[in-house]
Short mmCIF file of C-alpha atoms in Angstrom, two decimals:
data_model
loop_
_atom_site.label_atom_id
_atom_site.label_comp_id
_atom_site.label_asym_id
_atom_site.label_seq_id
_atom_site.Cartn_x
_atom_site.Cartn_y
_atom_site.Cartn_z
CA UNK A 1 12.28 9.62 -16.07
CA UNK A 2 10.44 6.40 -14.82
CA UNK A 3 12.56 3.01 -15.02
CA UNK A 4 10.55 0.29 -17.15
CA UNK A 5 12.57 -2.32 -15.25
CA UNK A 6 10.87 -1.14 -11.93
CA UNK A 7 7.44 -2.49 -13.46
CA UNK A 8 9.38 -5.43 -14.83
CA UNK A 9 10.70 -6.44 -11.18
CA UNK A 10 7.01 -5.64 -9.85
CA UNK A 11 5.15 -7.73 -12.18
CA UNK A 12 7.32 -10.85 -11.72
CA UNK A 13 7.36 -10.11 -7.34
CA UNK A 14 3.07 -10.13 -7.37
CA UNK A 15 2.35 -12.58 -10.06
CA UNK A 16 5.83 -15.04 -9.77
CA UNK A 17 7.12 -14.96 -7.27
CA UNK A 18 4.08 -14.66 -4.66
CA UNK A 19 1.91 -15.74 -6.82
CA UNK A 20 -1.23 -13.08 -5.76
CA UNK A 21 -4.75 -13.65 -6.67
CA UNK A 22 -7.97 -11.60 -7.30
CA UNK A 23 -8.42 -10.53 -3.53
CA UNK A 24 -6.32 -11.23 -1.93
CA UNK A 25 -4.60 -9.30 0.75
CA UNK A 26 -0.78 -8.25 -0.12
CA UNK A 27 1.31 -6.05 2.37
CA UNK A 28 3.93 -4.26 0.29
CA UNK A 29 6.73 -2.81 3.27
CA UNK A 30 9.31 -0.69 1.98
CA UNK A 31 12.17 0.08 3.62
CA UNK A 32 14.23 3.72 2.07
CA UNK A 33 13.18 3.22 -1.21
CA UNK A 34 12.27 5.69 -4.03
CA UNK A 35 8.27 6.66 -4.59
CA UNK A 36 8.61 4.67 -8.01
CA UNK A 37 8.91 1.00 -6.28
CA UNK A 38 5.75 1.62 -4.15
CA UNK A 39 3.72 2.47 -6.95
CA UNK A 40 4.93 0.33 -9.39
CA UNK A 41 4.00 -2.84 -6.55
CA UNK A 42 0.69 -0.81 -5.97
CA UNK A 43 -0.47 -1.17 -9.72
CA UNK A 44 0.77 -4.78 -9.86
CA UNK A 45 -1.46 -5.51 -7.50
CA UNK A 46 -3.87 -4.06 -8.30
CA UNK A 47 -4.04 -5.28 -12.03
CA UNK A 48 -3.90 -9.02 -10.39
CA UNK A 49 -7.27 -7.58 -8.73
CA UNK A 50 -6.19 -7.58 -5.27
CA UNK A 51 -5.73 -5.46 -2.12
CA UNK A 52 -2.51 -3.59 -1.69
CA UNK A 53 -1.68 -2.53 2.17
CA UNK A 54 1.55 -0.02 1.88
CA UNK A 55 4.36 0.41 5.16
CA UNK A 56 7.10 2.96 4.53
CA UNK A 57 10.12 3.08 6.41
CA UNK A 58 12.90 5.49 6.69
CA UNK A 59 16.25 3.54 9.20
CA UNK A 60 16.95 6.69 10.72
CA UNK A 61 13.54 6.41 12.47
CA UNK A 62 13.62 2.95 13.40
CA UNK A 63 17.48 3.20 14.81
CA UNK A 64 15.89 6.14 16.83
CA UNK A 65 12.87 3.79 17.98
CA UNK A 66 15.55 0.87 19.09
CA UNK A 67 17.95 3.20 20.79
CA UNK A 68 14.87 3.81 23.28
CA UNK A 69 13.05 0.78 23.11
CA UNK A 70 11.32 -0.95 26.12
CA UNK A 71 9.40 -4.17 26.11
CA UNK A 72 6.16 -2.04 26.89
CA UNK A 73 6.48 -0.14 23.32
CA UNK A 74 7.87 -2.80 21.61
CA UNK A 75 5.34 -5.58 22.93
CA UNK A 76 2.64 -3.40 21.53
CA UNK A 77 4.38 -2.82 18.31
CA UNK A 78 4.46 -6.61 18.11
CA UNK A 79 0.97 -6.82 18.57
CA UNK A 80 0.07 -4.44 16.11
CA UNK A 81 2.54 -5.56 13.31
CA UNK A 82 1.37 -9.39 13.97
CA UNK A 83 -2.42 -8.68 14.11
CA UNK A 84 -1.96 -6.92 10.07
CA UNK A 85 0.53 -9.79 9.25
CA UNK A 86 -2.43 -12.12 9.92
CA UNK A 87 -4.97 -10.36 7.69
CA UNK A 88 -2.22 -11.12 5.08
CA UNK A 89 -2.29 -13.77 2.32
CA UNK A 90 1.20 -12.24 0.56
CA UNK A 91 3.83 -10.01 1.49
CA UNK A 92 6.71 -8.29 -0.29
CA UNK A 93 9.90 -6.46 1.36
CA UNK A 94 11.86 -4.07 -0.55
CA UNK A 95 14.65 -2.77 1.37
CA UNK A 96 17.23 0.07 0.59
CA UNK A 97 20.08 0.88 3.01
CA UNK A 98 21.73 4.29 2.92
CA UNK A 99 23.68 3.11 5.40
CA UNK A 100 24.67 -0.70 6.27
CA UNK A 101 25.77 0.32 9.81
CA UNK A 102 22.91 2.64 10.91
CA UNK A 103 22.09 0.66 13.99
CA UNK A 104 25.88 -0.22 14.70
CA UNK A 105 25.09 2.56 17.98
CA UNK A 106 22.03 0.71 19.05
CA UNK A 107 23.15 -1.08 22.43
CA UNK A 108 22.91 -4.58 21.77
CA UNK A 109 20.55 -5.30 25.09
CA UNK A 110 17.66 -2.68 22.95
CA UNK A 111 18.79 -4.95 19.55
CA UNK A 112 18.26 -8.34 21.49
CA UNK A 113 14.90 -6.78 22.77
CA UNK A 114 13.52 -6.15 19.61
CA UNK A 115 14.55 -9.20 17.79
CA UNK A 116 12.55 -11.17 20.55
CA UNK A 117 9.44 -8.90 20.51
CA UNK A 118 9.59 -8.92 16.99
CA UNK A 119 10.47 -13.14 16.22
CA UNK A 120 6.85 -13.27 16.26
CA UNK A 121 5.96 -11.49 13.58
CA UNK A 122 8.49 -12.92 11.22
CA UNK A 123 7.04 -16.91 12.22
CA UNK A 124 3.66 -15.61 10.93
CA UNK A 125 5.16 -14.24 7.67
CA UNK A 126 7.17 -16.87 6.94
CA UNK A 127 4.70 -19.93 7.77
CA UNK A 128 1.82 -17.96 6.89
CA UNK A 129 2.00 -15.91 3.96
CA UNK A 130 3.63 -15.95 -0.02
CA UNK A 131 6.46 -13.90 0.90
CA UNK A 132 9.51 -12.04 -1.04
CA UNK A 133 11.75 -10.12 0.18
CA UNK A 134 14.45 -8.38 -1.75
CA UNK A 135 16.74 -5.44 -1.39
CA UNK A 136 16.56 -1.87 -3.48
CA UNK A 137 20.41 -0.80 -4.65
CA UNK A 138 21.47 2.50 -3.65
CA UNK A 139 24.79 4.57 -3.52
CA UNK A 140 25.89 3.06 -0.60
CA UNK A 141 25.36 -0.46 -1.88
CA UNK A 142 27.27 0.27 -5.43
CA UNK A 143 30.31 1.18 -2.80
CA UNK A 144 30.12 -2.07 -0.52
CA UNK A 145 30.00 -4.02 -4.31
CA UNK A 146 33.30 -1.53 -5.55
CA UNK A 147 30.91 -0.69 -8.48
CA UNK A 148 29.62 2.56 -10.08
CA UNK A 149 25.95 3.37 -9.21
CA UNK A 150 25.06 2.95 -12.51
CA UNK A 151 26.60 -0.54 -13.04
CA UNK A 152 25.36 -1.47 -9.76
CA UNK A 153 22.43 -0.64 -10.66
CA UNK A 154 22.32 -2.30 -14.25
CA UNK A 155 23.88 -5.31 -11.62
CA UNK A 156 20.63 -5.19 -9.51
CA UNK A 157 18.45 -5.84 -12.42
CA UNK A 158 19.96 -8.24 -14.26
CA UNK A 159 20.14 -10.45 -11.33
CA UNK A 160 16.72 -9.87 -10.32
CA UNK A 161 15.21 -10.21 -13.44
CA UNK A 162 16.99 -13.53 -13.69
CA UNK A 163 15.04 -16.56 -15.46
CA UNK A 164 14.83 -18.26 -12.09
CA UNK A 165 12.29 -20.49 -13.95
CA UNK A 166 14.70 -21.88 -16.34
CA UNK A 167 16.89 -23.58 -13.42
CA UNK A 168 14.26 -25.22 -11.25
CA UNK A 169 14.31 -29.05 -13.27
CA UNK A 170 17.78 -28.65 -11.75
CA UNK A 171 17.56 -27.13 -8.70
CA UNK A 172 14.79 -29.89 -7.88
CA UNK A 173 17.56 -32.36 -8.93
CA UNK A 174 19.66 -31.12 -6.17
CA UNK A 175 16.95 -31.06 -3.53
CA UNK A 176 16.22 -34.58 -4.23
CA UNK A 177 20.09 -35.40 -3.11
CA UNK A 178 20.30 -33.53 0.02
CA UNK A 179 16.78 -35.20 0.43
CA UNK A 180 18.21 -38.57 -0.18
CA UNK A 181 22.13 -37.53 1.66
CA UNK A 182 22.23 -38.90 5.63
CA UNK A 183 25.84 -37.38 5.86
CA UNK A 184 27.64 -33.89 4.85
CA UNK A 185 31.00 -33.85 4.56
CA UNK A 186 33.00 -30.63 3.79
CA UNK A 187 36.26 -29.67 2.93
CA UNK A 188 38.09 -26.37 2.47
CA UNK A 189 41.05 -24.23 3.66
CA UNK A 190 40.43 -23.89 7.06
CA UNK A 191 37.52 -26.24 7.09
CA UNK A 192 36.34 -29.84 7.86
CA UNK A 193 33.16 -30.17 8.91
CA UNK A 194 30.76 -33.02 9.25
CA UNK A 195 26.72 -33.14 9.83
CA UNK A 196 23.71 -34.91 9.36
CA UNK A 197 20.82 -34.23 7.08
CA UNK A 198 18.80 -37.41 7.76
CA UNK A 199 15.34 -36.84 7.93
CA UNK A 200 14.75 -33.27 7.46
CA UNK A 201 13.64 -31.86 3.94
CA UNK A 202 15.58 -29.33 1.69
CA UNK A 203 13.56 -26.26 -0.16
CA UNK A 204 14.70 -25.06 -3.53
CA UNK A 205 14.75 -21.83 -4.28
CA UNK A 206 14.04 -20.34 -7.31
CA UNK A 207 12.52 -16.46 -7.02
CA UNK A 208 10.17 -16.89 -4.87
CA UNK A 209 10.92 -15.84 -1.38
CA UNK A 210 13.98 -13.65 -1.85
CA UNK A 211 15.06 -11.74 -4.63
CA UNK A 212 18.19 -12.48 -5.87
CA UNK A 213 17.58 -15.88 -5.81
CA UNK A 214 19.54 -19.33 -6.22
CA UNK A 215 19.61 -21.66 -3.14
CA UNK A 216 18.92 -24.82 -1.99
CA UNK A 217 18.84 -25.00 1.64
CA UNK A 218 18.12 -27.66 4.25
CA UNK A 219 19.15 -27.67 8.05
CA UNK A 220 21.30 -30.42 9.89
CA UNK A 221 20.36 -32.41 12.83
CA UNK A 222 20.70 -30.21 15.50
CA UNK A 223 23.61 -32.54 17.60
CA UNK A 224 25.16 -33.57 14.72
CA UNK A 225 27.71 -31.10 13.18
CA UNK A 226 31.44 -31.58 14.04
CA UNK A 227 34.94 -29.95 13.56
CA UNK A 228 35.43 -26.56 11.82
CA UNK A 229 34.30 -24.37 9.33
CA UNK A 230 35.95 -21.09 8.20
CA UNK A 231 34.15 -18.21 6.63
CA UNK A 232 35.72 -16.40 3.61
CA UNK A 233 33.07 -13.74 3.10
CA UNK A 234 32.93 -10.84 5.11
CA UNK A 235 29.42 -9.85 6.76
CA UNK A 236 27.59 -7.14 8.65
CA UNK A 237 25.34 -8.16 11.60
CA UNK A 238 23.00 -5.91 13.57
CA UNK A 239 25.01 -3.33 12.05
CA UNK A 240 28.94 -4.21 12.84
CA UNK A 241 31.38 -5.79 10.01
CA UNK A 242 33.07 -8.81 11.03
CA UNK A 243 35.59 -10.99 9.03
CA UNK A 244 37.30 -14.24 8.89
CA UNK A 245 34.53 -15.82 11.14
CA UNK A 246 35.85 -19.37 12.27
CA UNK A 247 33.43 -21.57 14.15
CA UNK A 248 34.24 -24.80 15.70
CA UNK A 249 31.41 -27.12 16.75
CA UNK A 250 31.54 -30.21 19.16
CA UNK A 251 27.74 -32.31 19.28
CA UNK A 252 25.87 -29.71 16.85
CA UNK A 253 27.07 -26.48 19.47
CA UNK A 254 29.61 -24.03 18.85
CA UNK A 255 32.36 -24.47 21.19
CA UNK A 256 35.06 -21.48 19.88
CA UNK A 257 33.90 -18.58 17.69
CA UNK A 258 36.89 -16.44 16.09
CA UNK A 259 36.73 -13.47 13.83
CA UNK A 260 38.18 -10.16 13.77
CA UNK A 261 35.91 -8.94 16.43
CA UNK A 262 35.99 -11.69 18.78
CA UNK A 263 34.33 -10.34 21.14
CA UNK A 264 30.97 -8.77 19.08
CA UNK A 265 30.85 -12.32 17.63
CA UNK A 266 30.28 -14.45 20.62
CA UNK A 267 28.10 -11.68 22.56
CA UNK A 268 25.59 -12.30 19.45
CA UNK A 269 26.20 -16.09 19.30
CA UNK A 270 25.38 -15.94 23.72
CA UNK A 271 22.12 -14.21 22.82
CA UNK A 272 20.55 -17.31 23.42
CA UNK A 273 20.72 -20.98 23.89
CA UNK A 274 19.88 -21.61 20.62
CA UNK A 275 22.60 -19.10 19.23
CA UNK A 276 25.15 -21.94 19.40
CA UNK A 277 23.75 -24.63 16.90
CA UNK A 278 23.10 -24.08 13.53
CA UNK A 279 19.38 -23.29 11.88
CA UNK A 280 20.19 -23.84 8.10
CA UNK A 281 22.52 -25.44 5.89
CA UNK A 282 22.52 -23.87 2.10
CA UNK A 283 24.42 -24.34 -0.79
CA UNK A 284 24.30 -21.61 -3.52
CA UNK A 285 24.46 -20.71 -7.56
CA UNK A 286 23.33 -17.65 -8.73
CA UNK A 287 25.57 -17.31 -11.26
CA UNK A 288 25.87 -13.70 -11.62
CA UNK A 289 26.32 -13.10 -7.84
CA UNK A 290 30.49 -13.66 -8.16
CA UNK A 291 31.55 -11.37 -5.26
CA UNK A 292 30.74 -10.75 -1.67
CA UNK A 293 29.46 -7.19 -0.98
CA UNK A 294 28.53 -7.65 2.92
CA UNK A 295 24.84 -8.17 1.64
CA UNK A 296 23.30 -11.39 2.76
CA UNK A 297 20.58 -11.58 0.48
CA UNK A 298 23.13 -11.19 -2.43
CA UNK A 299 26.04 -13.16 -0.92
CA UNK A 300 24.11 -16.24 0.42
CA UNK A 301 23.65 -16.93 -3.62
CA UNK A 302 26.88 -16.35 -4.35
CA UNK A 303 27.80 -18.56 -7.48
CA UNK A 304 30.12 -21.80 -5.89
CA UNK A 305 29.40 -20.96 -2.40
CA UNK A 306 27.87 -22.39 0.93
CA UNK A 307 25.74 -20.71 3.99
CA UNK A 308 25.92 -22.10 7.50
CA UNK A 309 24.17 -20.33 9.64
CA UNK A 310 23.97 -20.28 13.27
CA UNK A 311 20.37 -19.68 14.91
CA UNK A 312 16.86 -20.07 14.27
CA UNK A 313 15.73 -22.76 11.77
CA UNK A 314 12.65 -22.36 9.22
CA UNK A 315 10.07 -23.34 11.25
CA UNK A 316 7.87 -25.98 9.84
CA UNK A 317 9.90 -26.04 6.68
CA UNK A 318 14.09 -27.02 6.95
CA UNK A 319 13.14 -27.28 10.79
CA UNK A 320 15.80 -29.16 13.37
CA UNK A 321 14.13 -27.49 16.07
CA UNK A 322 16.66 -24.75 17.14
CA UNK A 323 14.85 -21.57 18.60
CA UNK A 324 16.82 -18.28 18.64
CA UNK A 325 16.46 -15.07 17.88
CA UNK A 326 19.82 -15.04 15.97
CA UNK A 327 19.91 -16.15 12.16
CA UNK A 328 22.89 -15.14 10.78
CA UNK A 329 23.33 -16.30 7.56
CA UNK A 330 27.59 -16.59 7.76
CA UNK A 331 29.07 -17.68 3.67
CA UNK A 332 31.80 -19.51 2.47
CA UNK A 333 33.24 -19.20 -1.06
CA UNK A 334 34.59 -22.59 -2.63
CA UNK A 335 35.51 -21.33 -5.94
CA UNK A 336 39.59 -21.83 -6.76
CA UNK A 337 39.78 -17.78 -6.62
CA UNK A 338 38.51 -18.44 -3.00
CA UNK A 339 40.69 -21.35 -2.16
CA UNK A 340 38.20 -24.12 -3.48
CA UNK A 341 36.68 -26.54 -1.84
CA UNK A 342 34.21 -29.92 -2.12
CA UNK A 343 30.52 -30.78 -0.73
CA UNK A 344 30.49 -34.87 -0.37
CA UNK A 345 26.60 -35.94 0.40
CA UNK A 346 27.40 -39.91 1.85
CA UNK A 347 30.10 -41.50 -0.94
CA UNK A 348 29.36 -38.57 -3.57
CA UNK A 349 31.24 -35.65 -4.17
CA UNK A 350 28.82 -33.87 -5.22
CA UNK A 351 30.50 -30.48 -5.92
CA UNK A 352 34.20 -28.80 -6.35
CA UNK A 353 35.94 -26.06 -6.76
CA UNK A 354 32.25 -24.17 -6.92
CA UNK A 355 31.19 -26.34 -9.87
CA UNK A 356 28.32 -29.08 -9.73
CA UNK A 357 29.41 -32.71 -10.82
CA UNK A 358 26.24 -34.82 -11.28
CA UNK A 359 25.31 -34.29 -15.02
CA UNK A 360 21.59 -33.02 -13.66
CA UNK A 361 22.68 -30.30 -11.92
CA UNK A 362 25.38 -28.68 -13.94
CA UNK A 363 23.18 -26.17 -15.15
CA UNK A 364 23.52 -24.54 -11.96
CA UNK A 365 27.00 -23.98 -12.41
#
């Protein structure tokens, strides 16, 4: 039996959320996902009278494709995925996982490879296209959240079928004070950490690039950030779990990186120069996101938290300048069940203990 809230979640990705128009190009890539979410996005589009281009793709096949790739294959790839990303005036990602740590075997010199061939390809989408991106829930995420598949998947839908809409008057509120805030100051268990945002812009998010949504992110001057922050939320990254991450930063670079894999963690933060400063500086509300469930686009929203993320920075958006192939999107928790927490922007606390103080943005709490 079809799902109407598959149709539901397609109509508001092509005409919210990316906005398509009467032909227009749209590039729907779906990644281990049922038959249903194809064609549901292939009607939407097609009833906002444009031109739907489909990519299916299973992650057994692409772990087999990275275990043996060479820059030969993958340059070519590259080519041929940035030439059709070009064509492109929209683009929507809906991605399933079976299996978070499929490409936990993949040796990280073949991940690092295809990450750089690849970088490319994900510049062009993100400077040059209306892009969402948002994950399918399967079996395997209803475990990671501790949930039944069928809550999970009640879960999925109510978040995504959130009235982002509803929150932007606030959500602009708080872009206009990291706009405004020269210096970050904040304060946790296990974490004191200064930065700059002075100068560079912050981008409110409200449905329309990833799906769940609730975010306002910015980046810090690259040299800036000082002292430590630690991270509450567990992750997975190119396919291994870490926990307890603890960075500590001297001029804007990390300078000690701790976790329960150590080791892992600072062979991905010496993938590159650029691996060592941070790309993006976030603060998130969605307030039905409560728990981490080693999902990044569900935990970077989760309701009272922060995302600081080592790596690459939005380029031409939040942009510092930092180049890497890394973005690693690492969160911290600052409700009291997590230990609380504030966020000062110059004299003003602006939030604590997860919850917004300025009267104009407590709607995001």
């Amino acid at each position: 039996m079809h799902d109407p809230r598959i149709d539901l979640l397609a109509k508001q990705l092509v005409r919210y959320s990316t906005q398509v128009q009467k032909g227009e190009k749209v590039l729907l890539d779906c990644y281990d996902t049922p038959p249903a979410v194809a064609l549901a996005l292939i009607r939407a589009v097609v009833a906002a009278k444009a031109i739907p281009v489909v990519k299916l793709h299973d992650a057994t096949v692409t772990r087999e494709l990275m275990k043996h790739a060479t820059p030969e294959g993958y340059e070519m790839l590259a080519k041929n995925n940035l030439d059709l990303m070009k064509e492109m005036d929209a683009y929507i990602a809906v991605r399933g996982s079976h299996n978070i740590t499929e490409m936990s075997d993949v040796p990280a010199a073949k991940m690092q490879l295809v990450m750089d061939k690849l970088r490319p390809v994900i510049n062009e989408r993100v400077n040059h296209t209306k892009w969402c991106v948002l994950r399918w829930p399967t079996a395997a995420m209803a475990q990671q959240a501790g949930m039944s598949s069928e809550a999970f998947e009640d879960f999925f839908f109510r978040v995504c079928l959130l009235d982002y809409k509803a929150l932007l008057p606030a959500m602009n509120a708080l872009k206009k004070y990291m706009d405004a805030a020269s210096k970050v100051h904040i304060k946790g268990p296990g974490t004191d950490l200064t930065f700059s945002l002075k100068g560079l812009k912050a981008i409110a998010c409200g449905g329309t690039h990833n799906i769940p949504d609730g975010e306002v992110f910015s980046a810090p001057v690259k040299n800036s950030v000082e002292g430590v922050v630690s991270y509450n939320a567990p992750t997975v990254y190119q396919g291994m779990a870490f926990d307890n991450v603890r960075l500590e930063f001297k001029e804007g670079k990390i300078v000690n990186a701790t976790s329960n894999n150590t080791k892992a963690l600072n062979k991905v933060l010496d993938s590159d120069e650029g691996a060592r400063y941070i790309g993006e500086f976030a603060i998130g509300f969605n307030r039905e996101i409560r728990e981490p469930m080693r999902d990044i686009l569900f935990d970077e929203k989760i309701a009272g938290s922060f995302h600081f993320t080592p790596g690459q920075a939005y380029e031409g958006v939040a942009d510092n300048g930092n180049r890497s192939s890394v973005h690693w999107d690492l969160v911290c928790i600052q409700r009291p069940d997590y230990g609380g927490g504030e966020i000062w922007f110059d004299d003003t606390l602006i939030r604590k203990n997860g919850k917004f103080l300025p009267k104009d943005l407590q709607k995001l709490n």
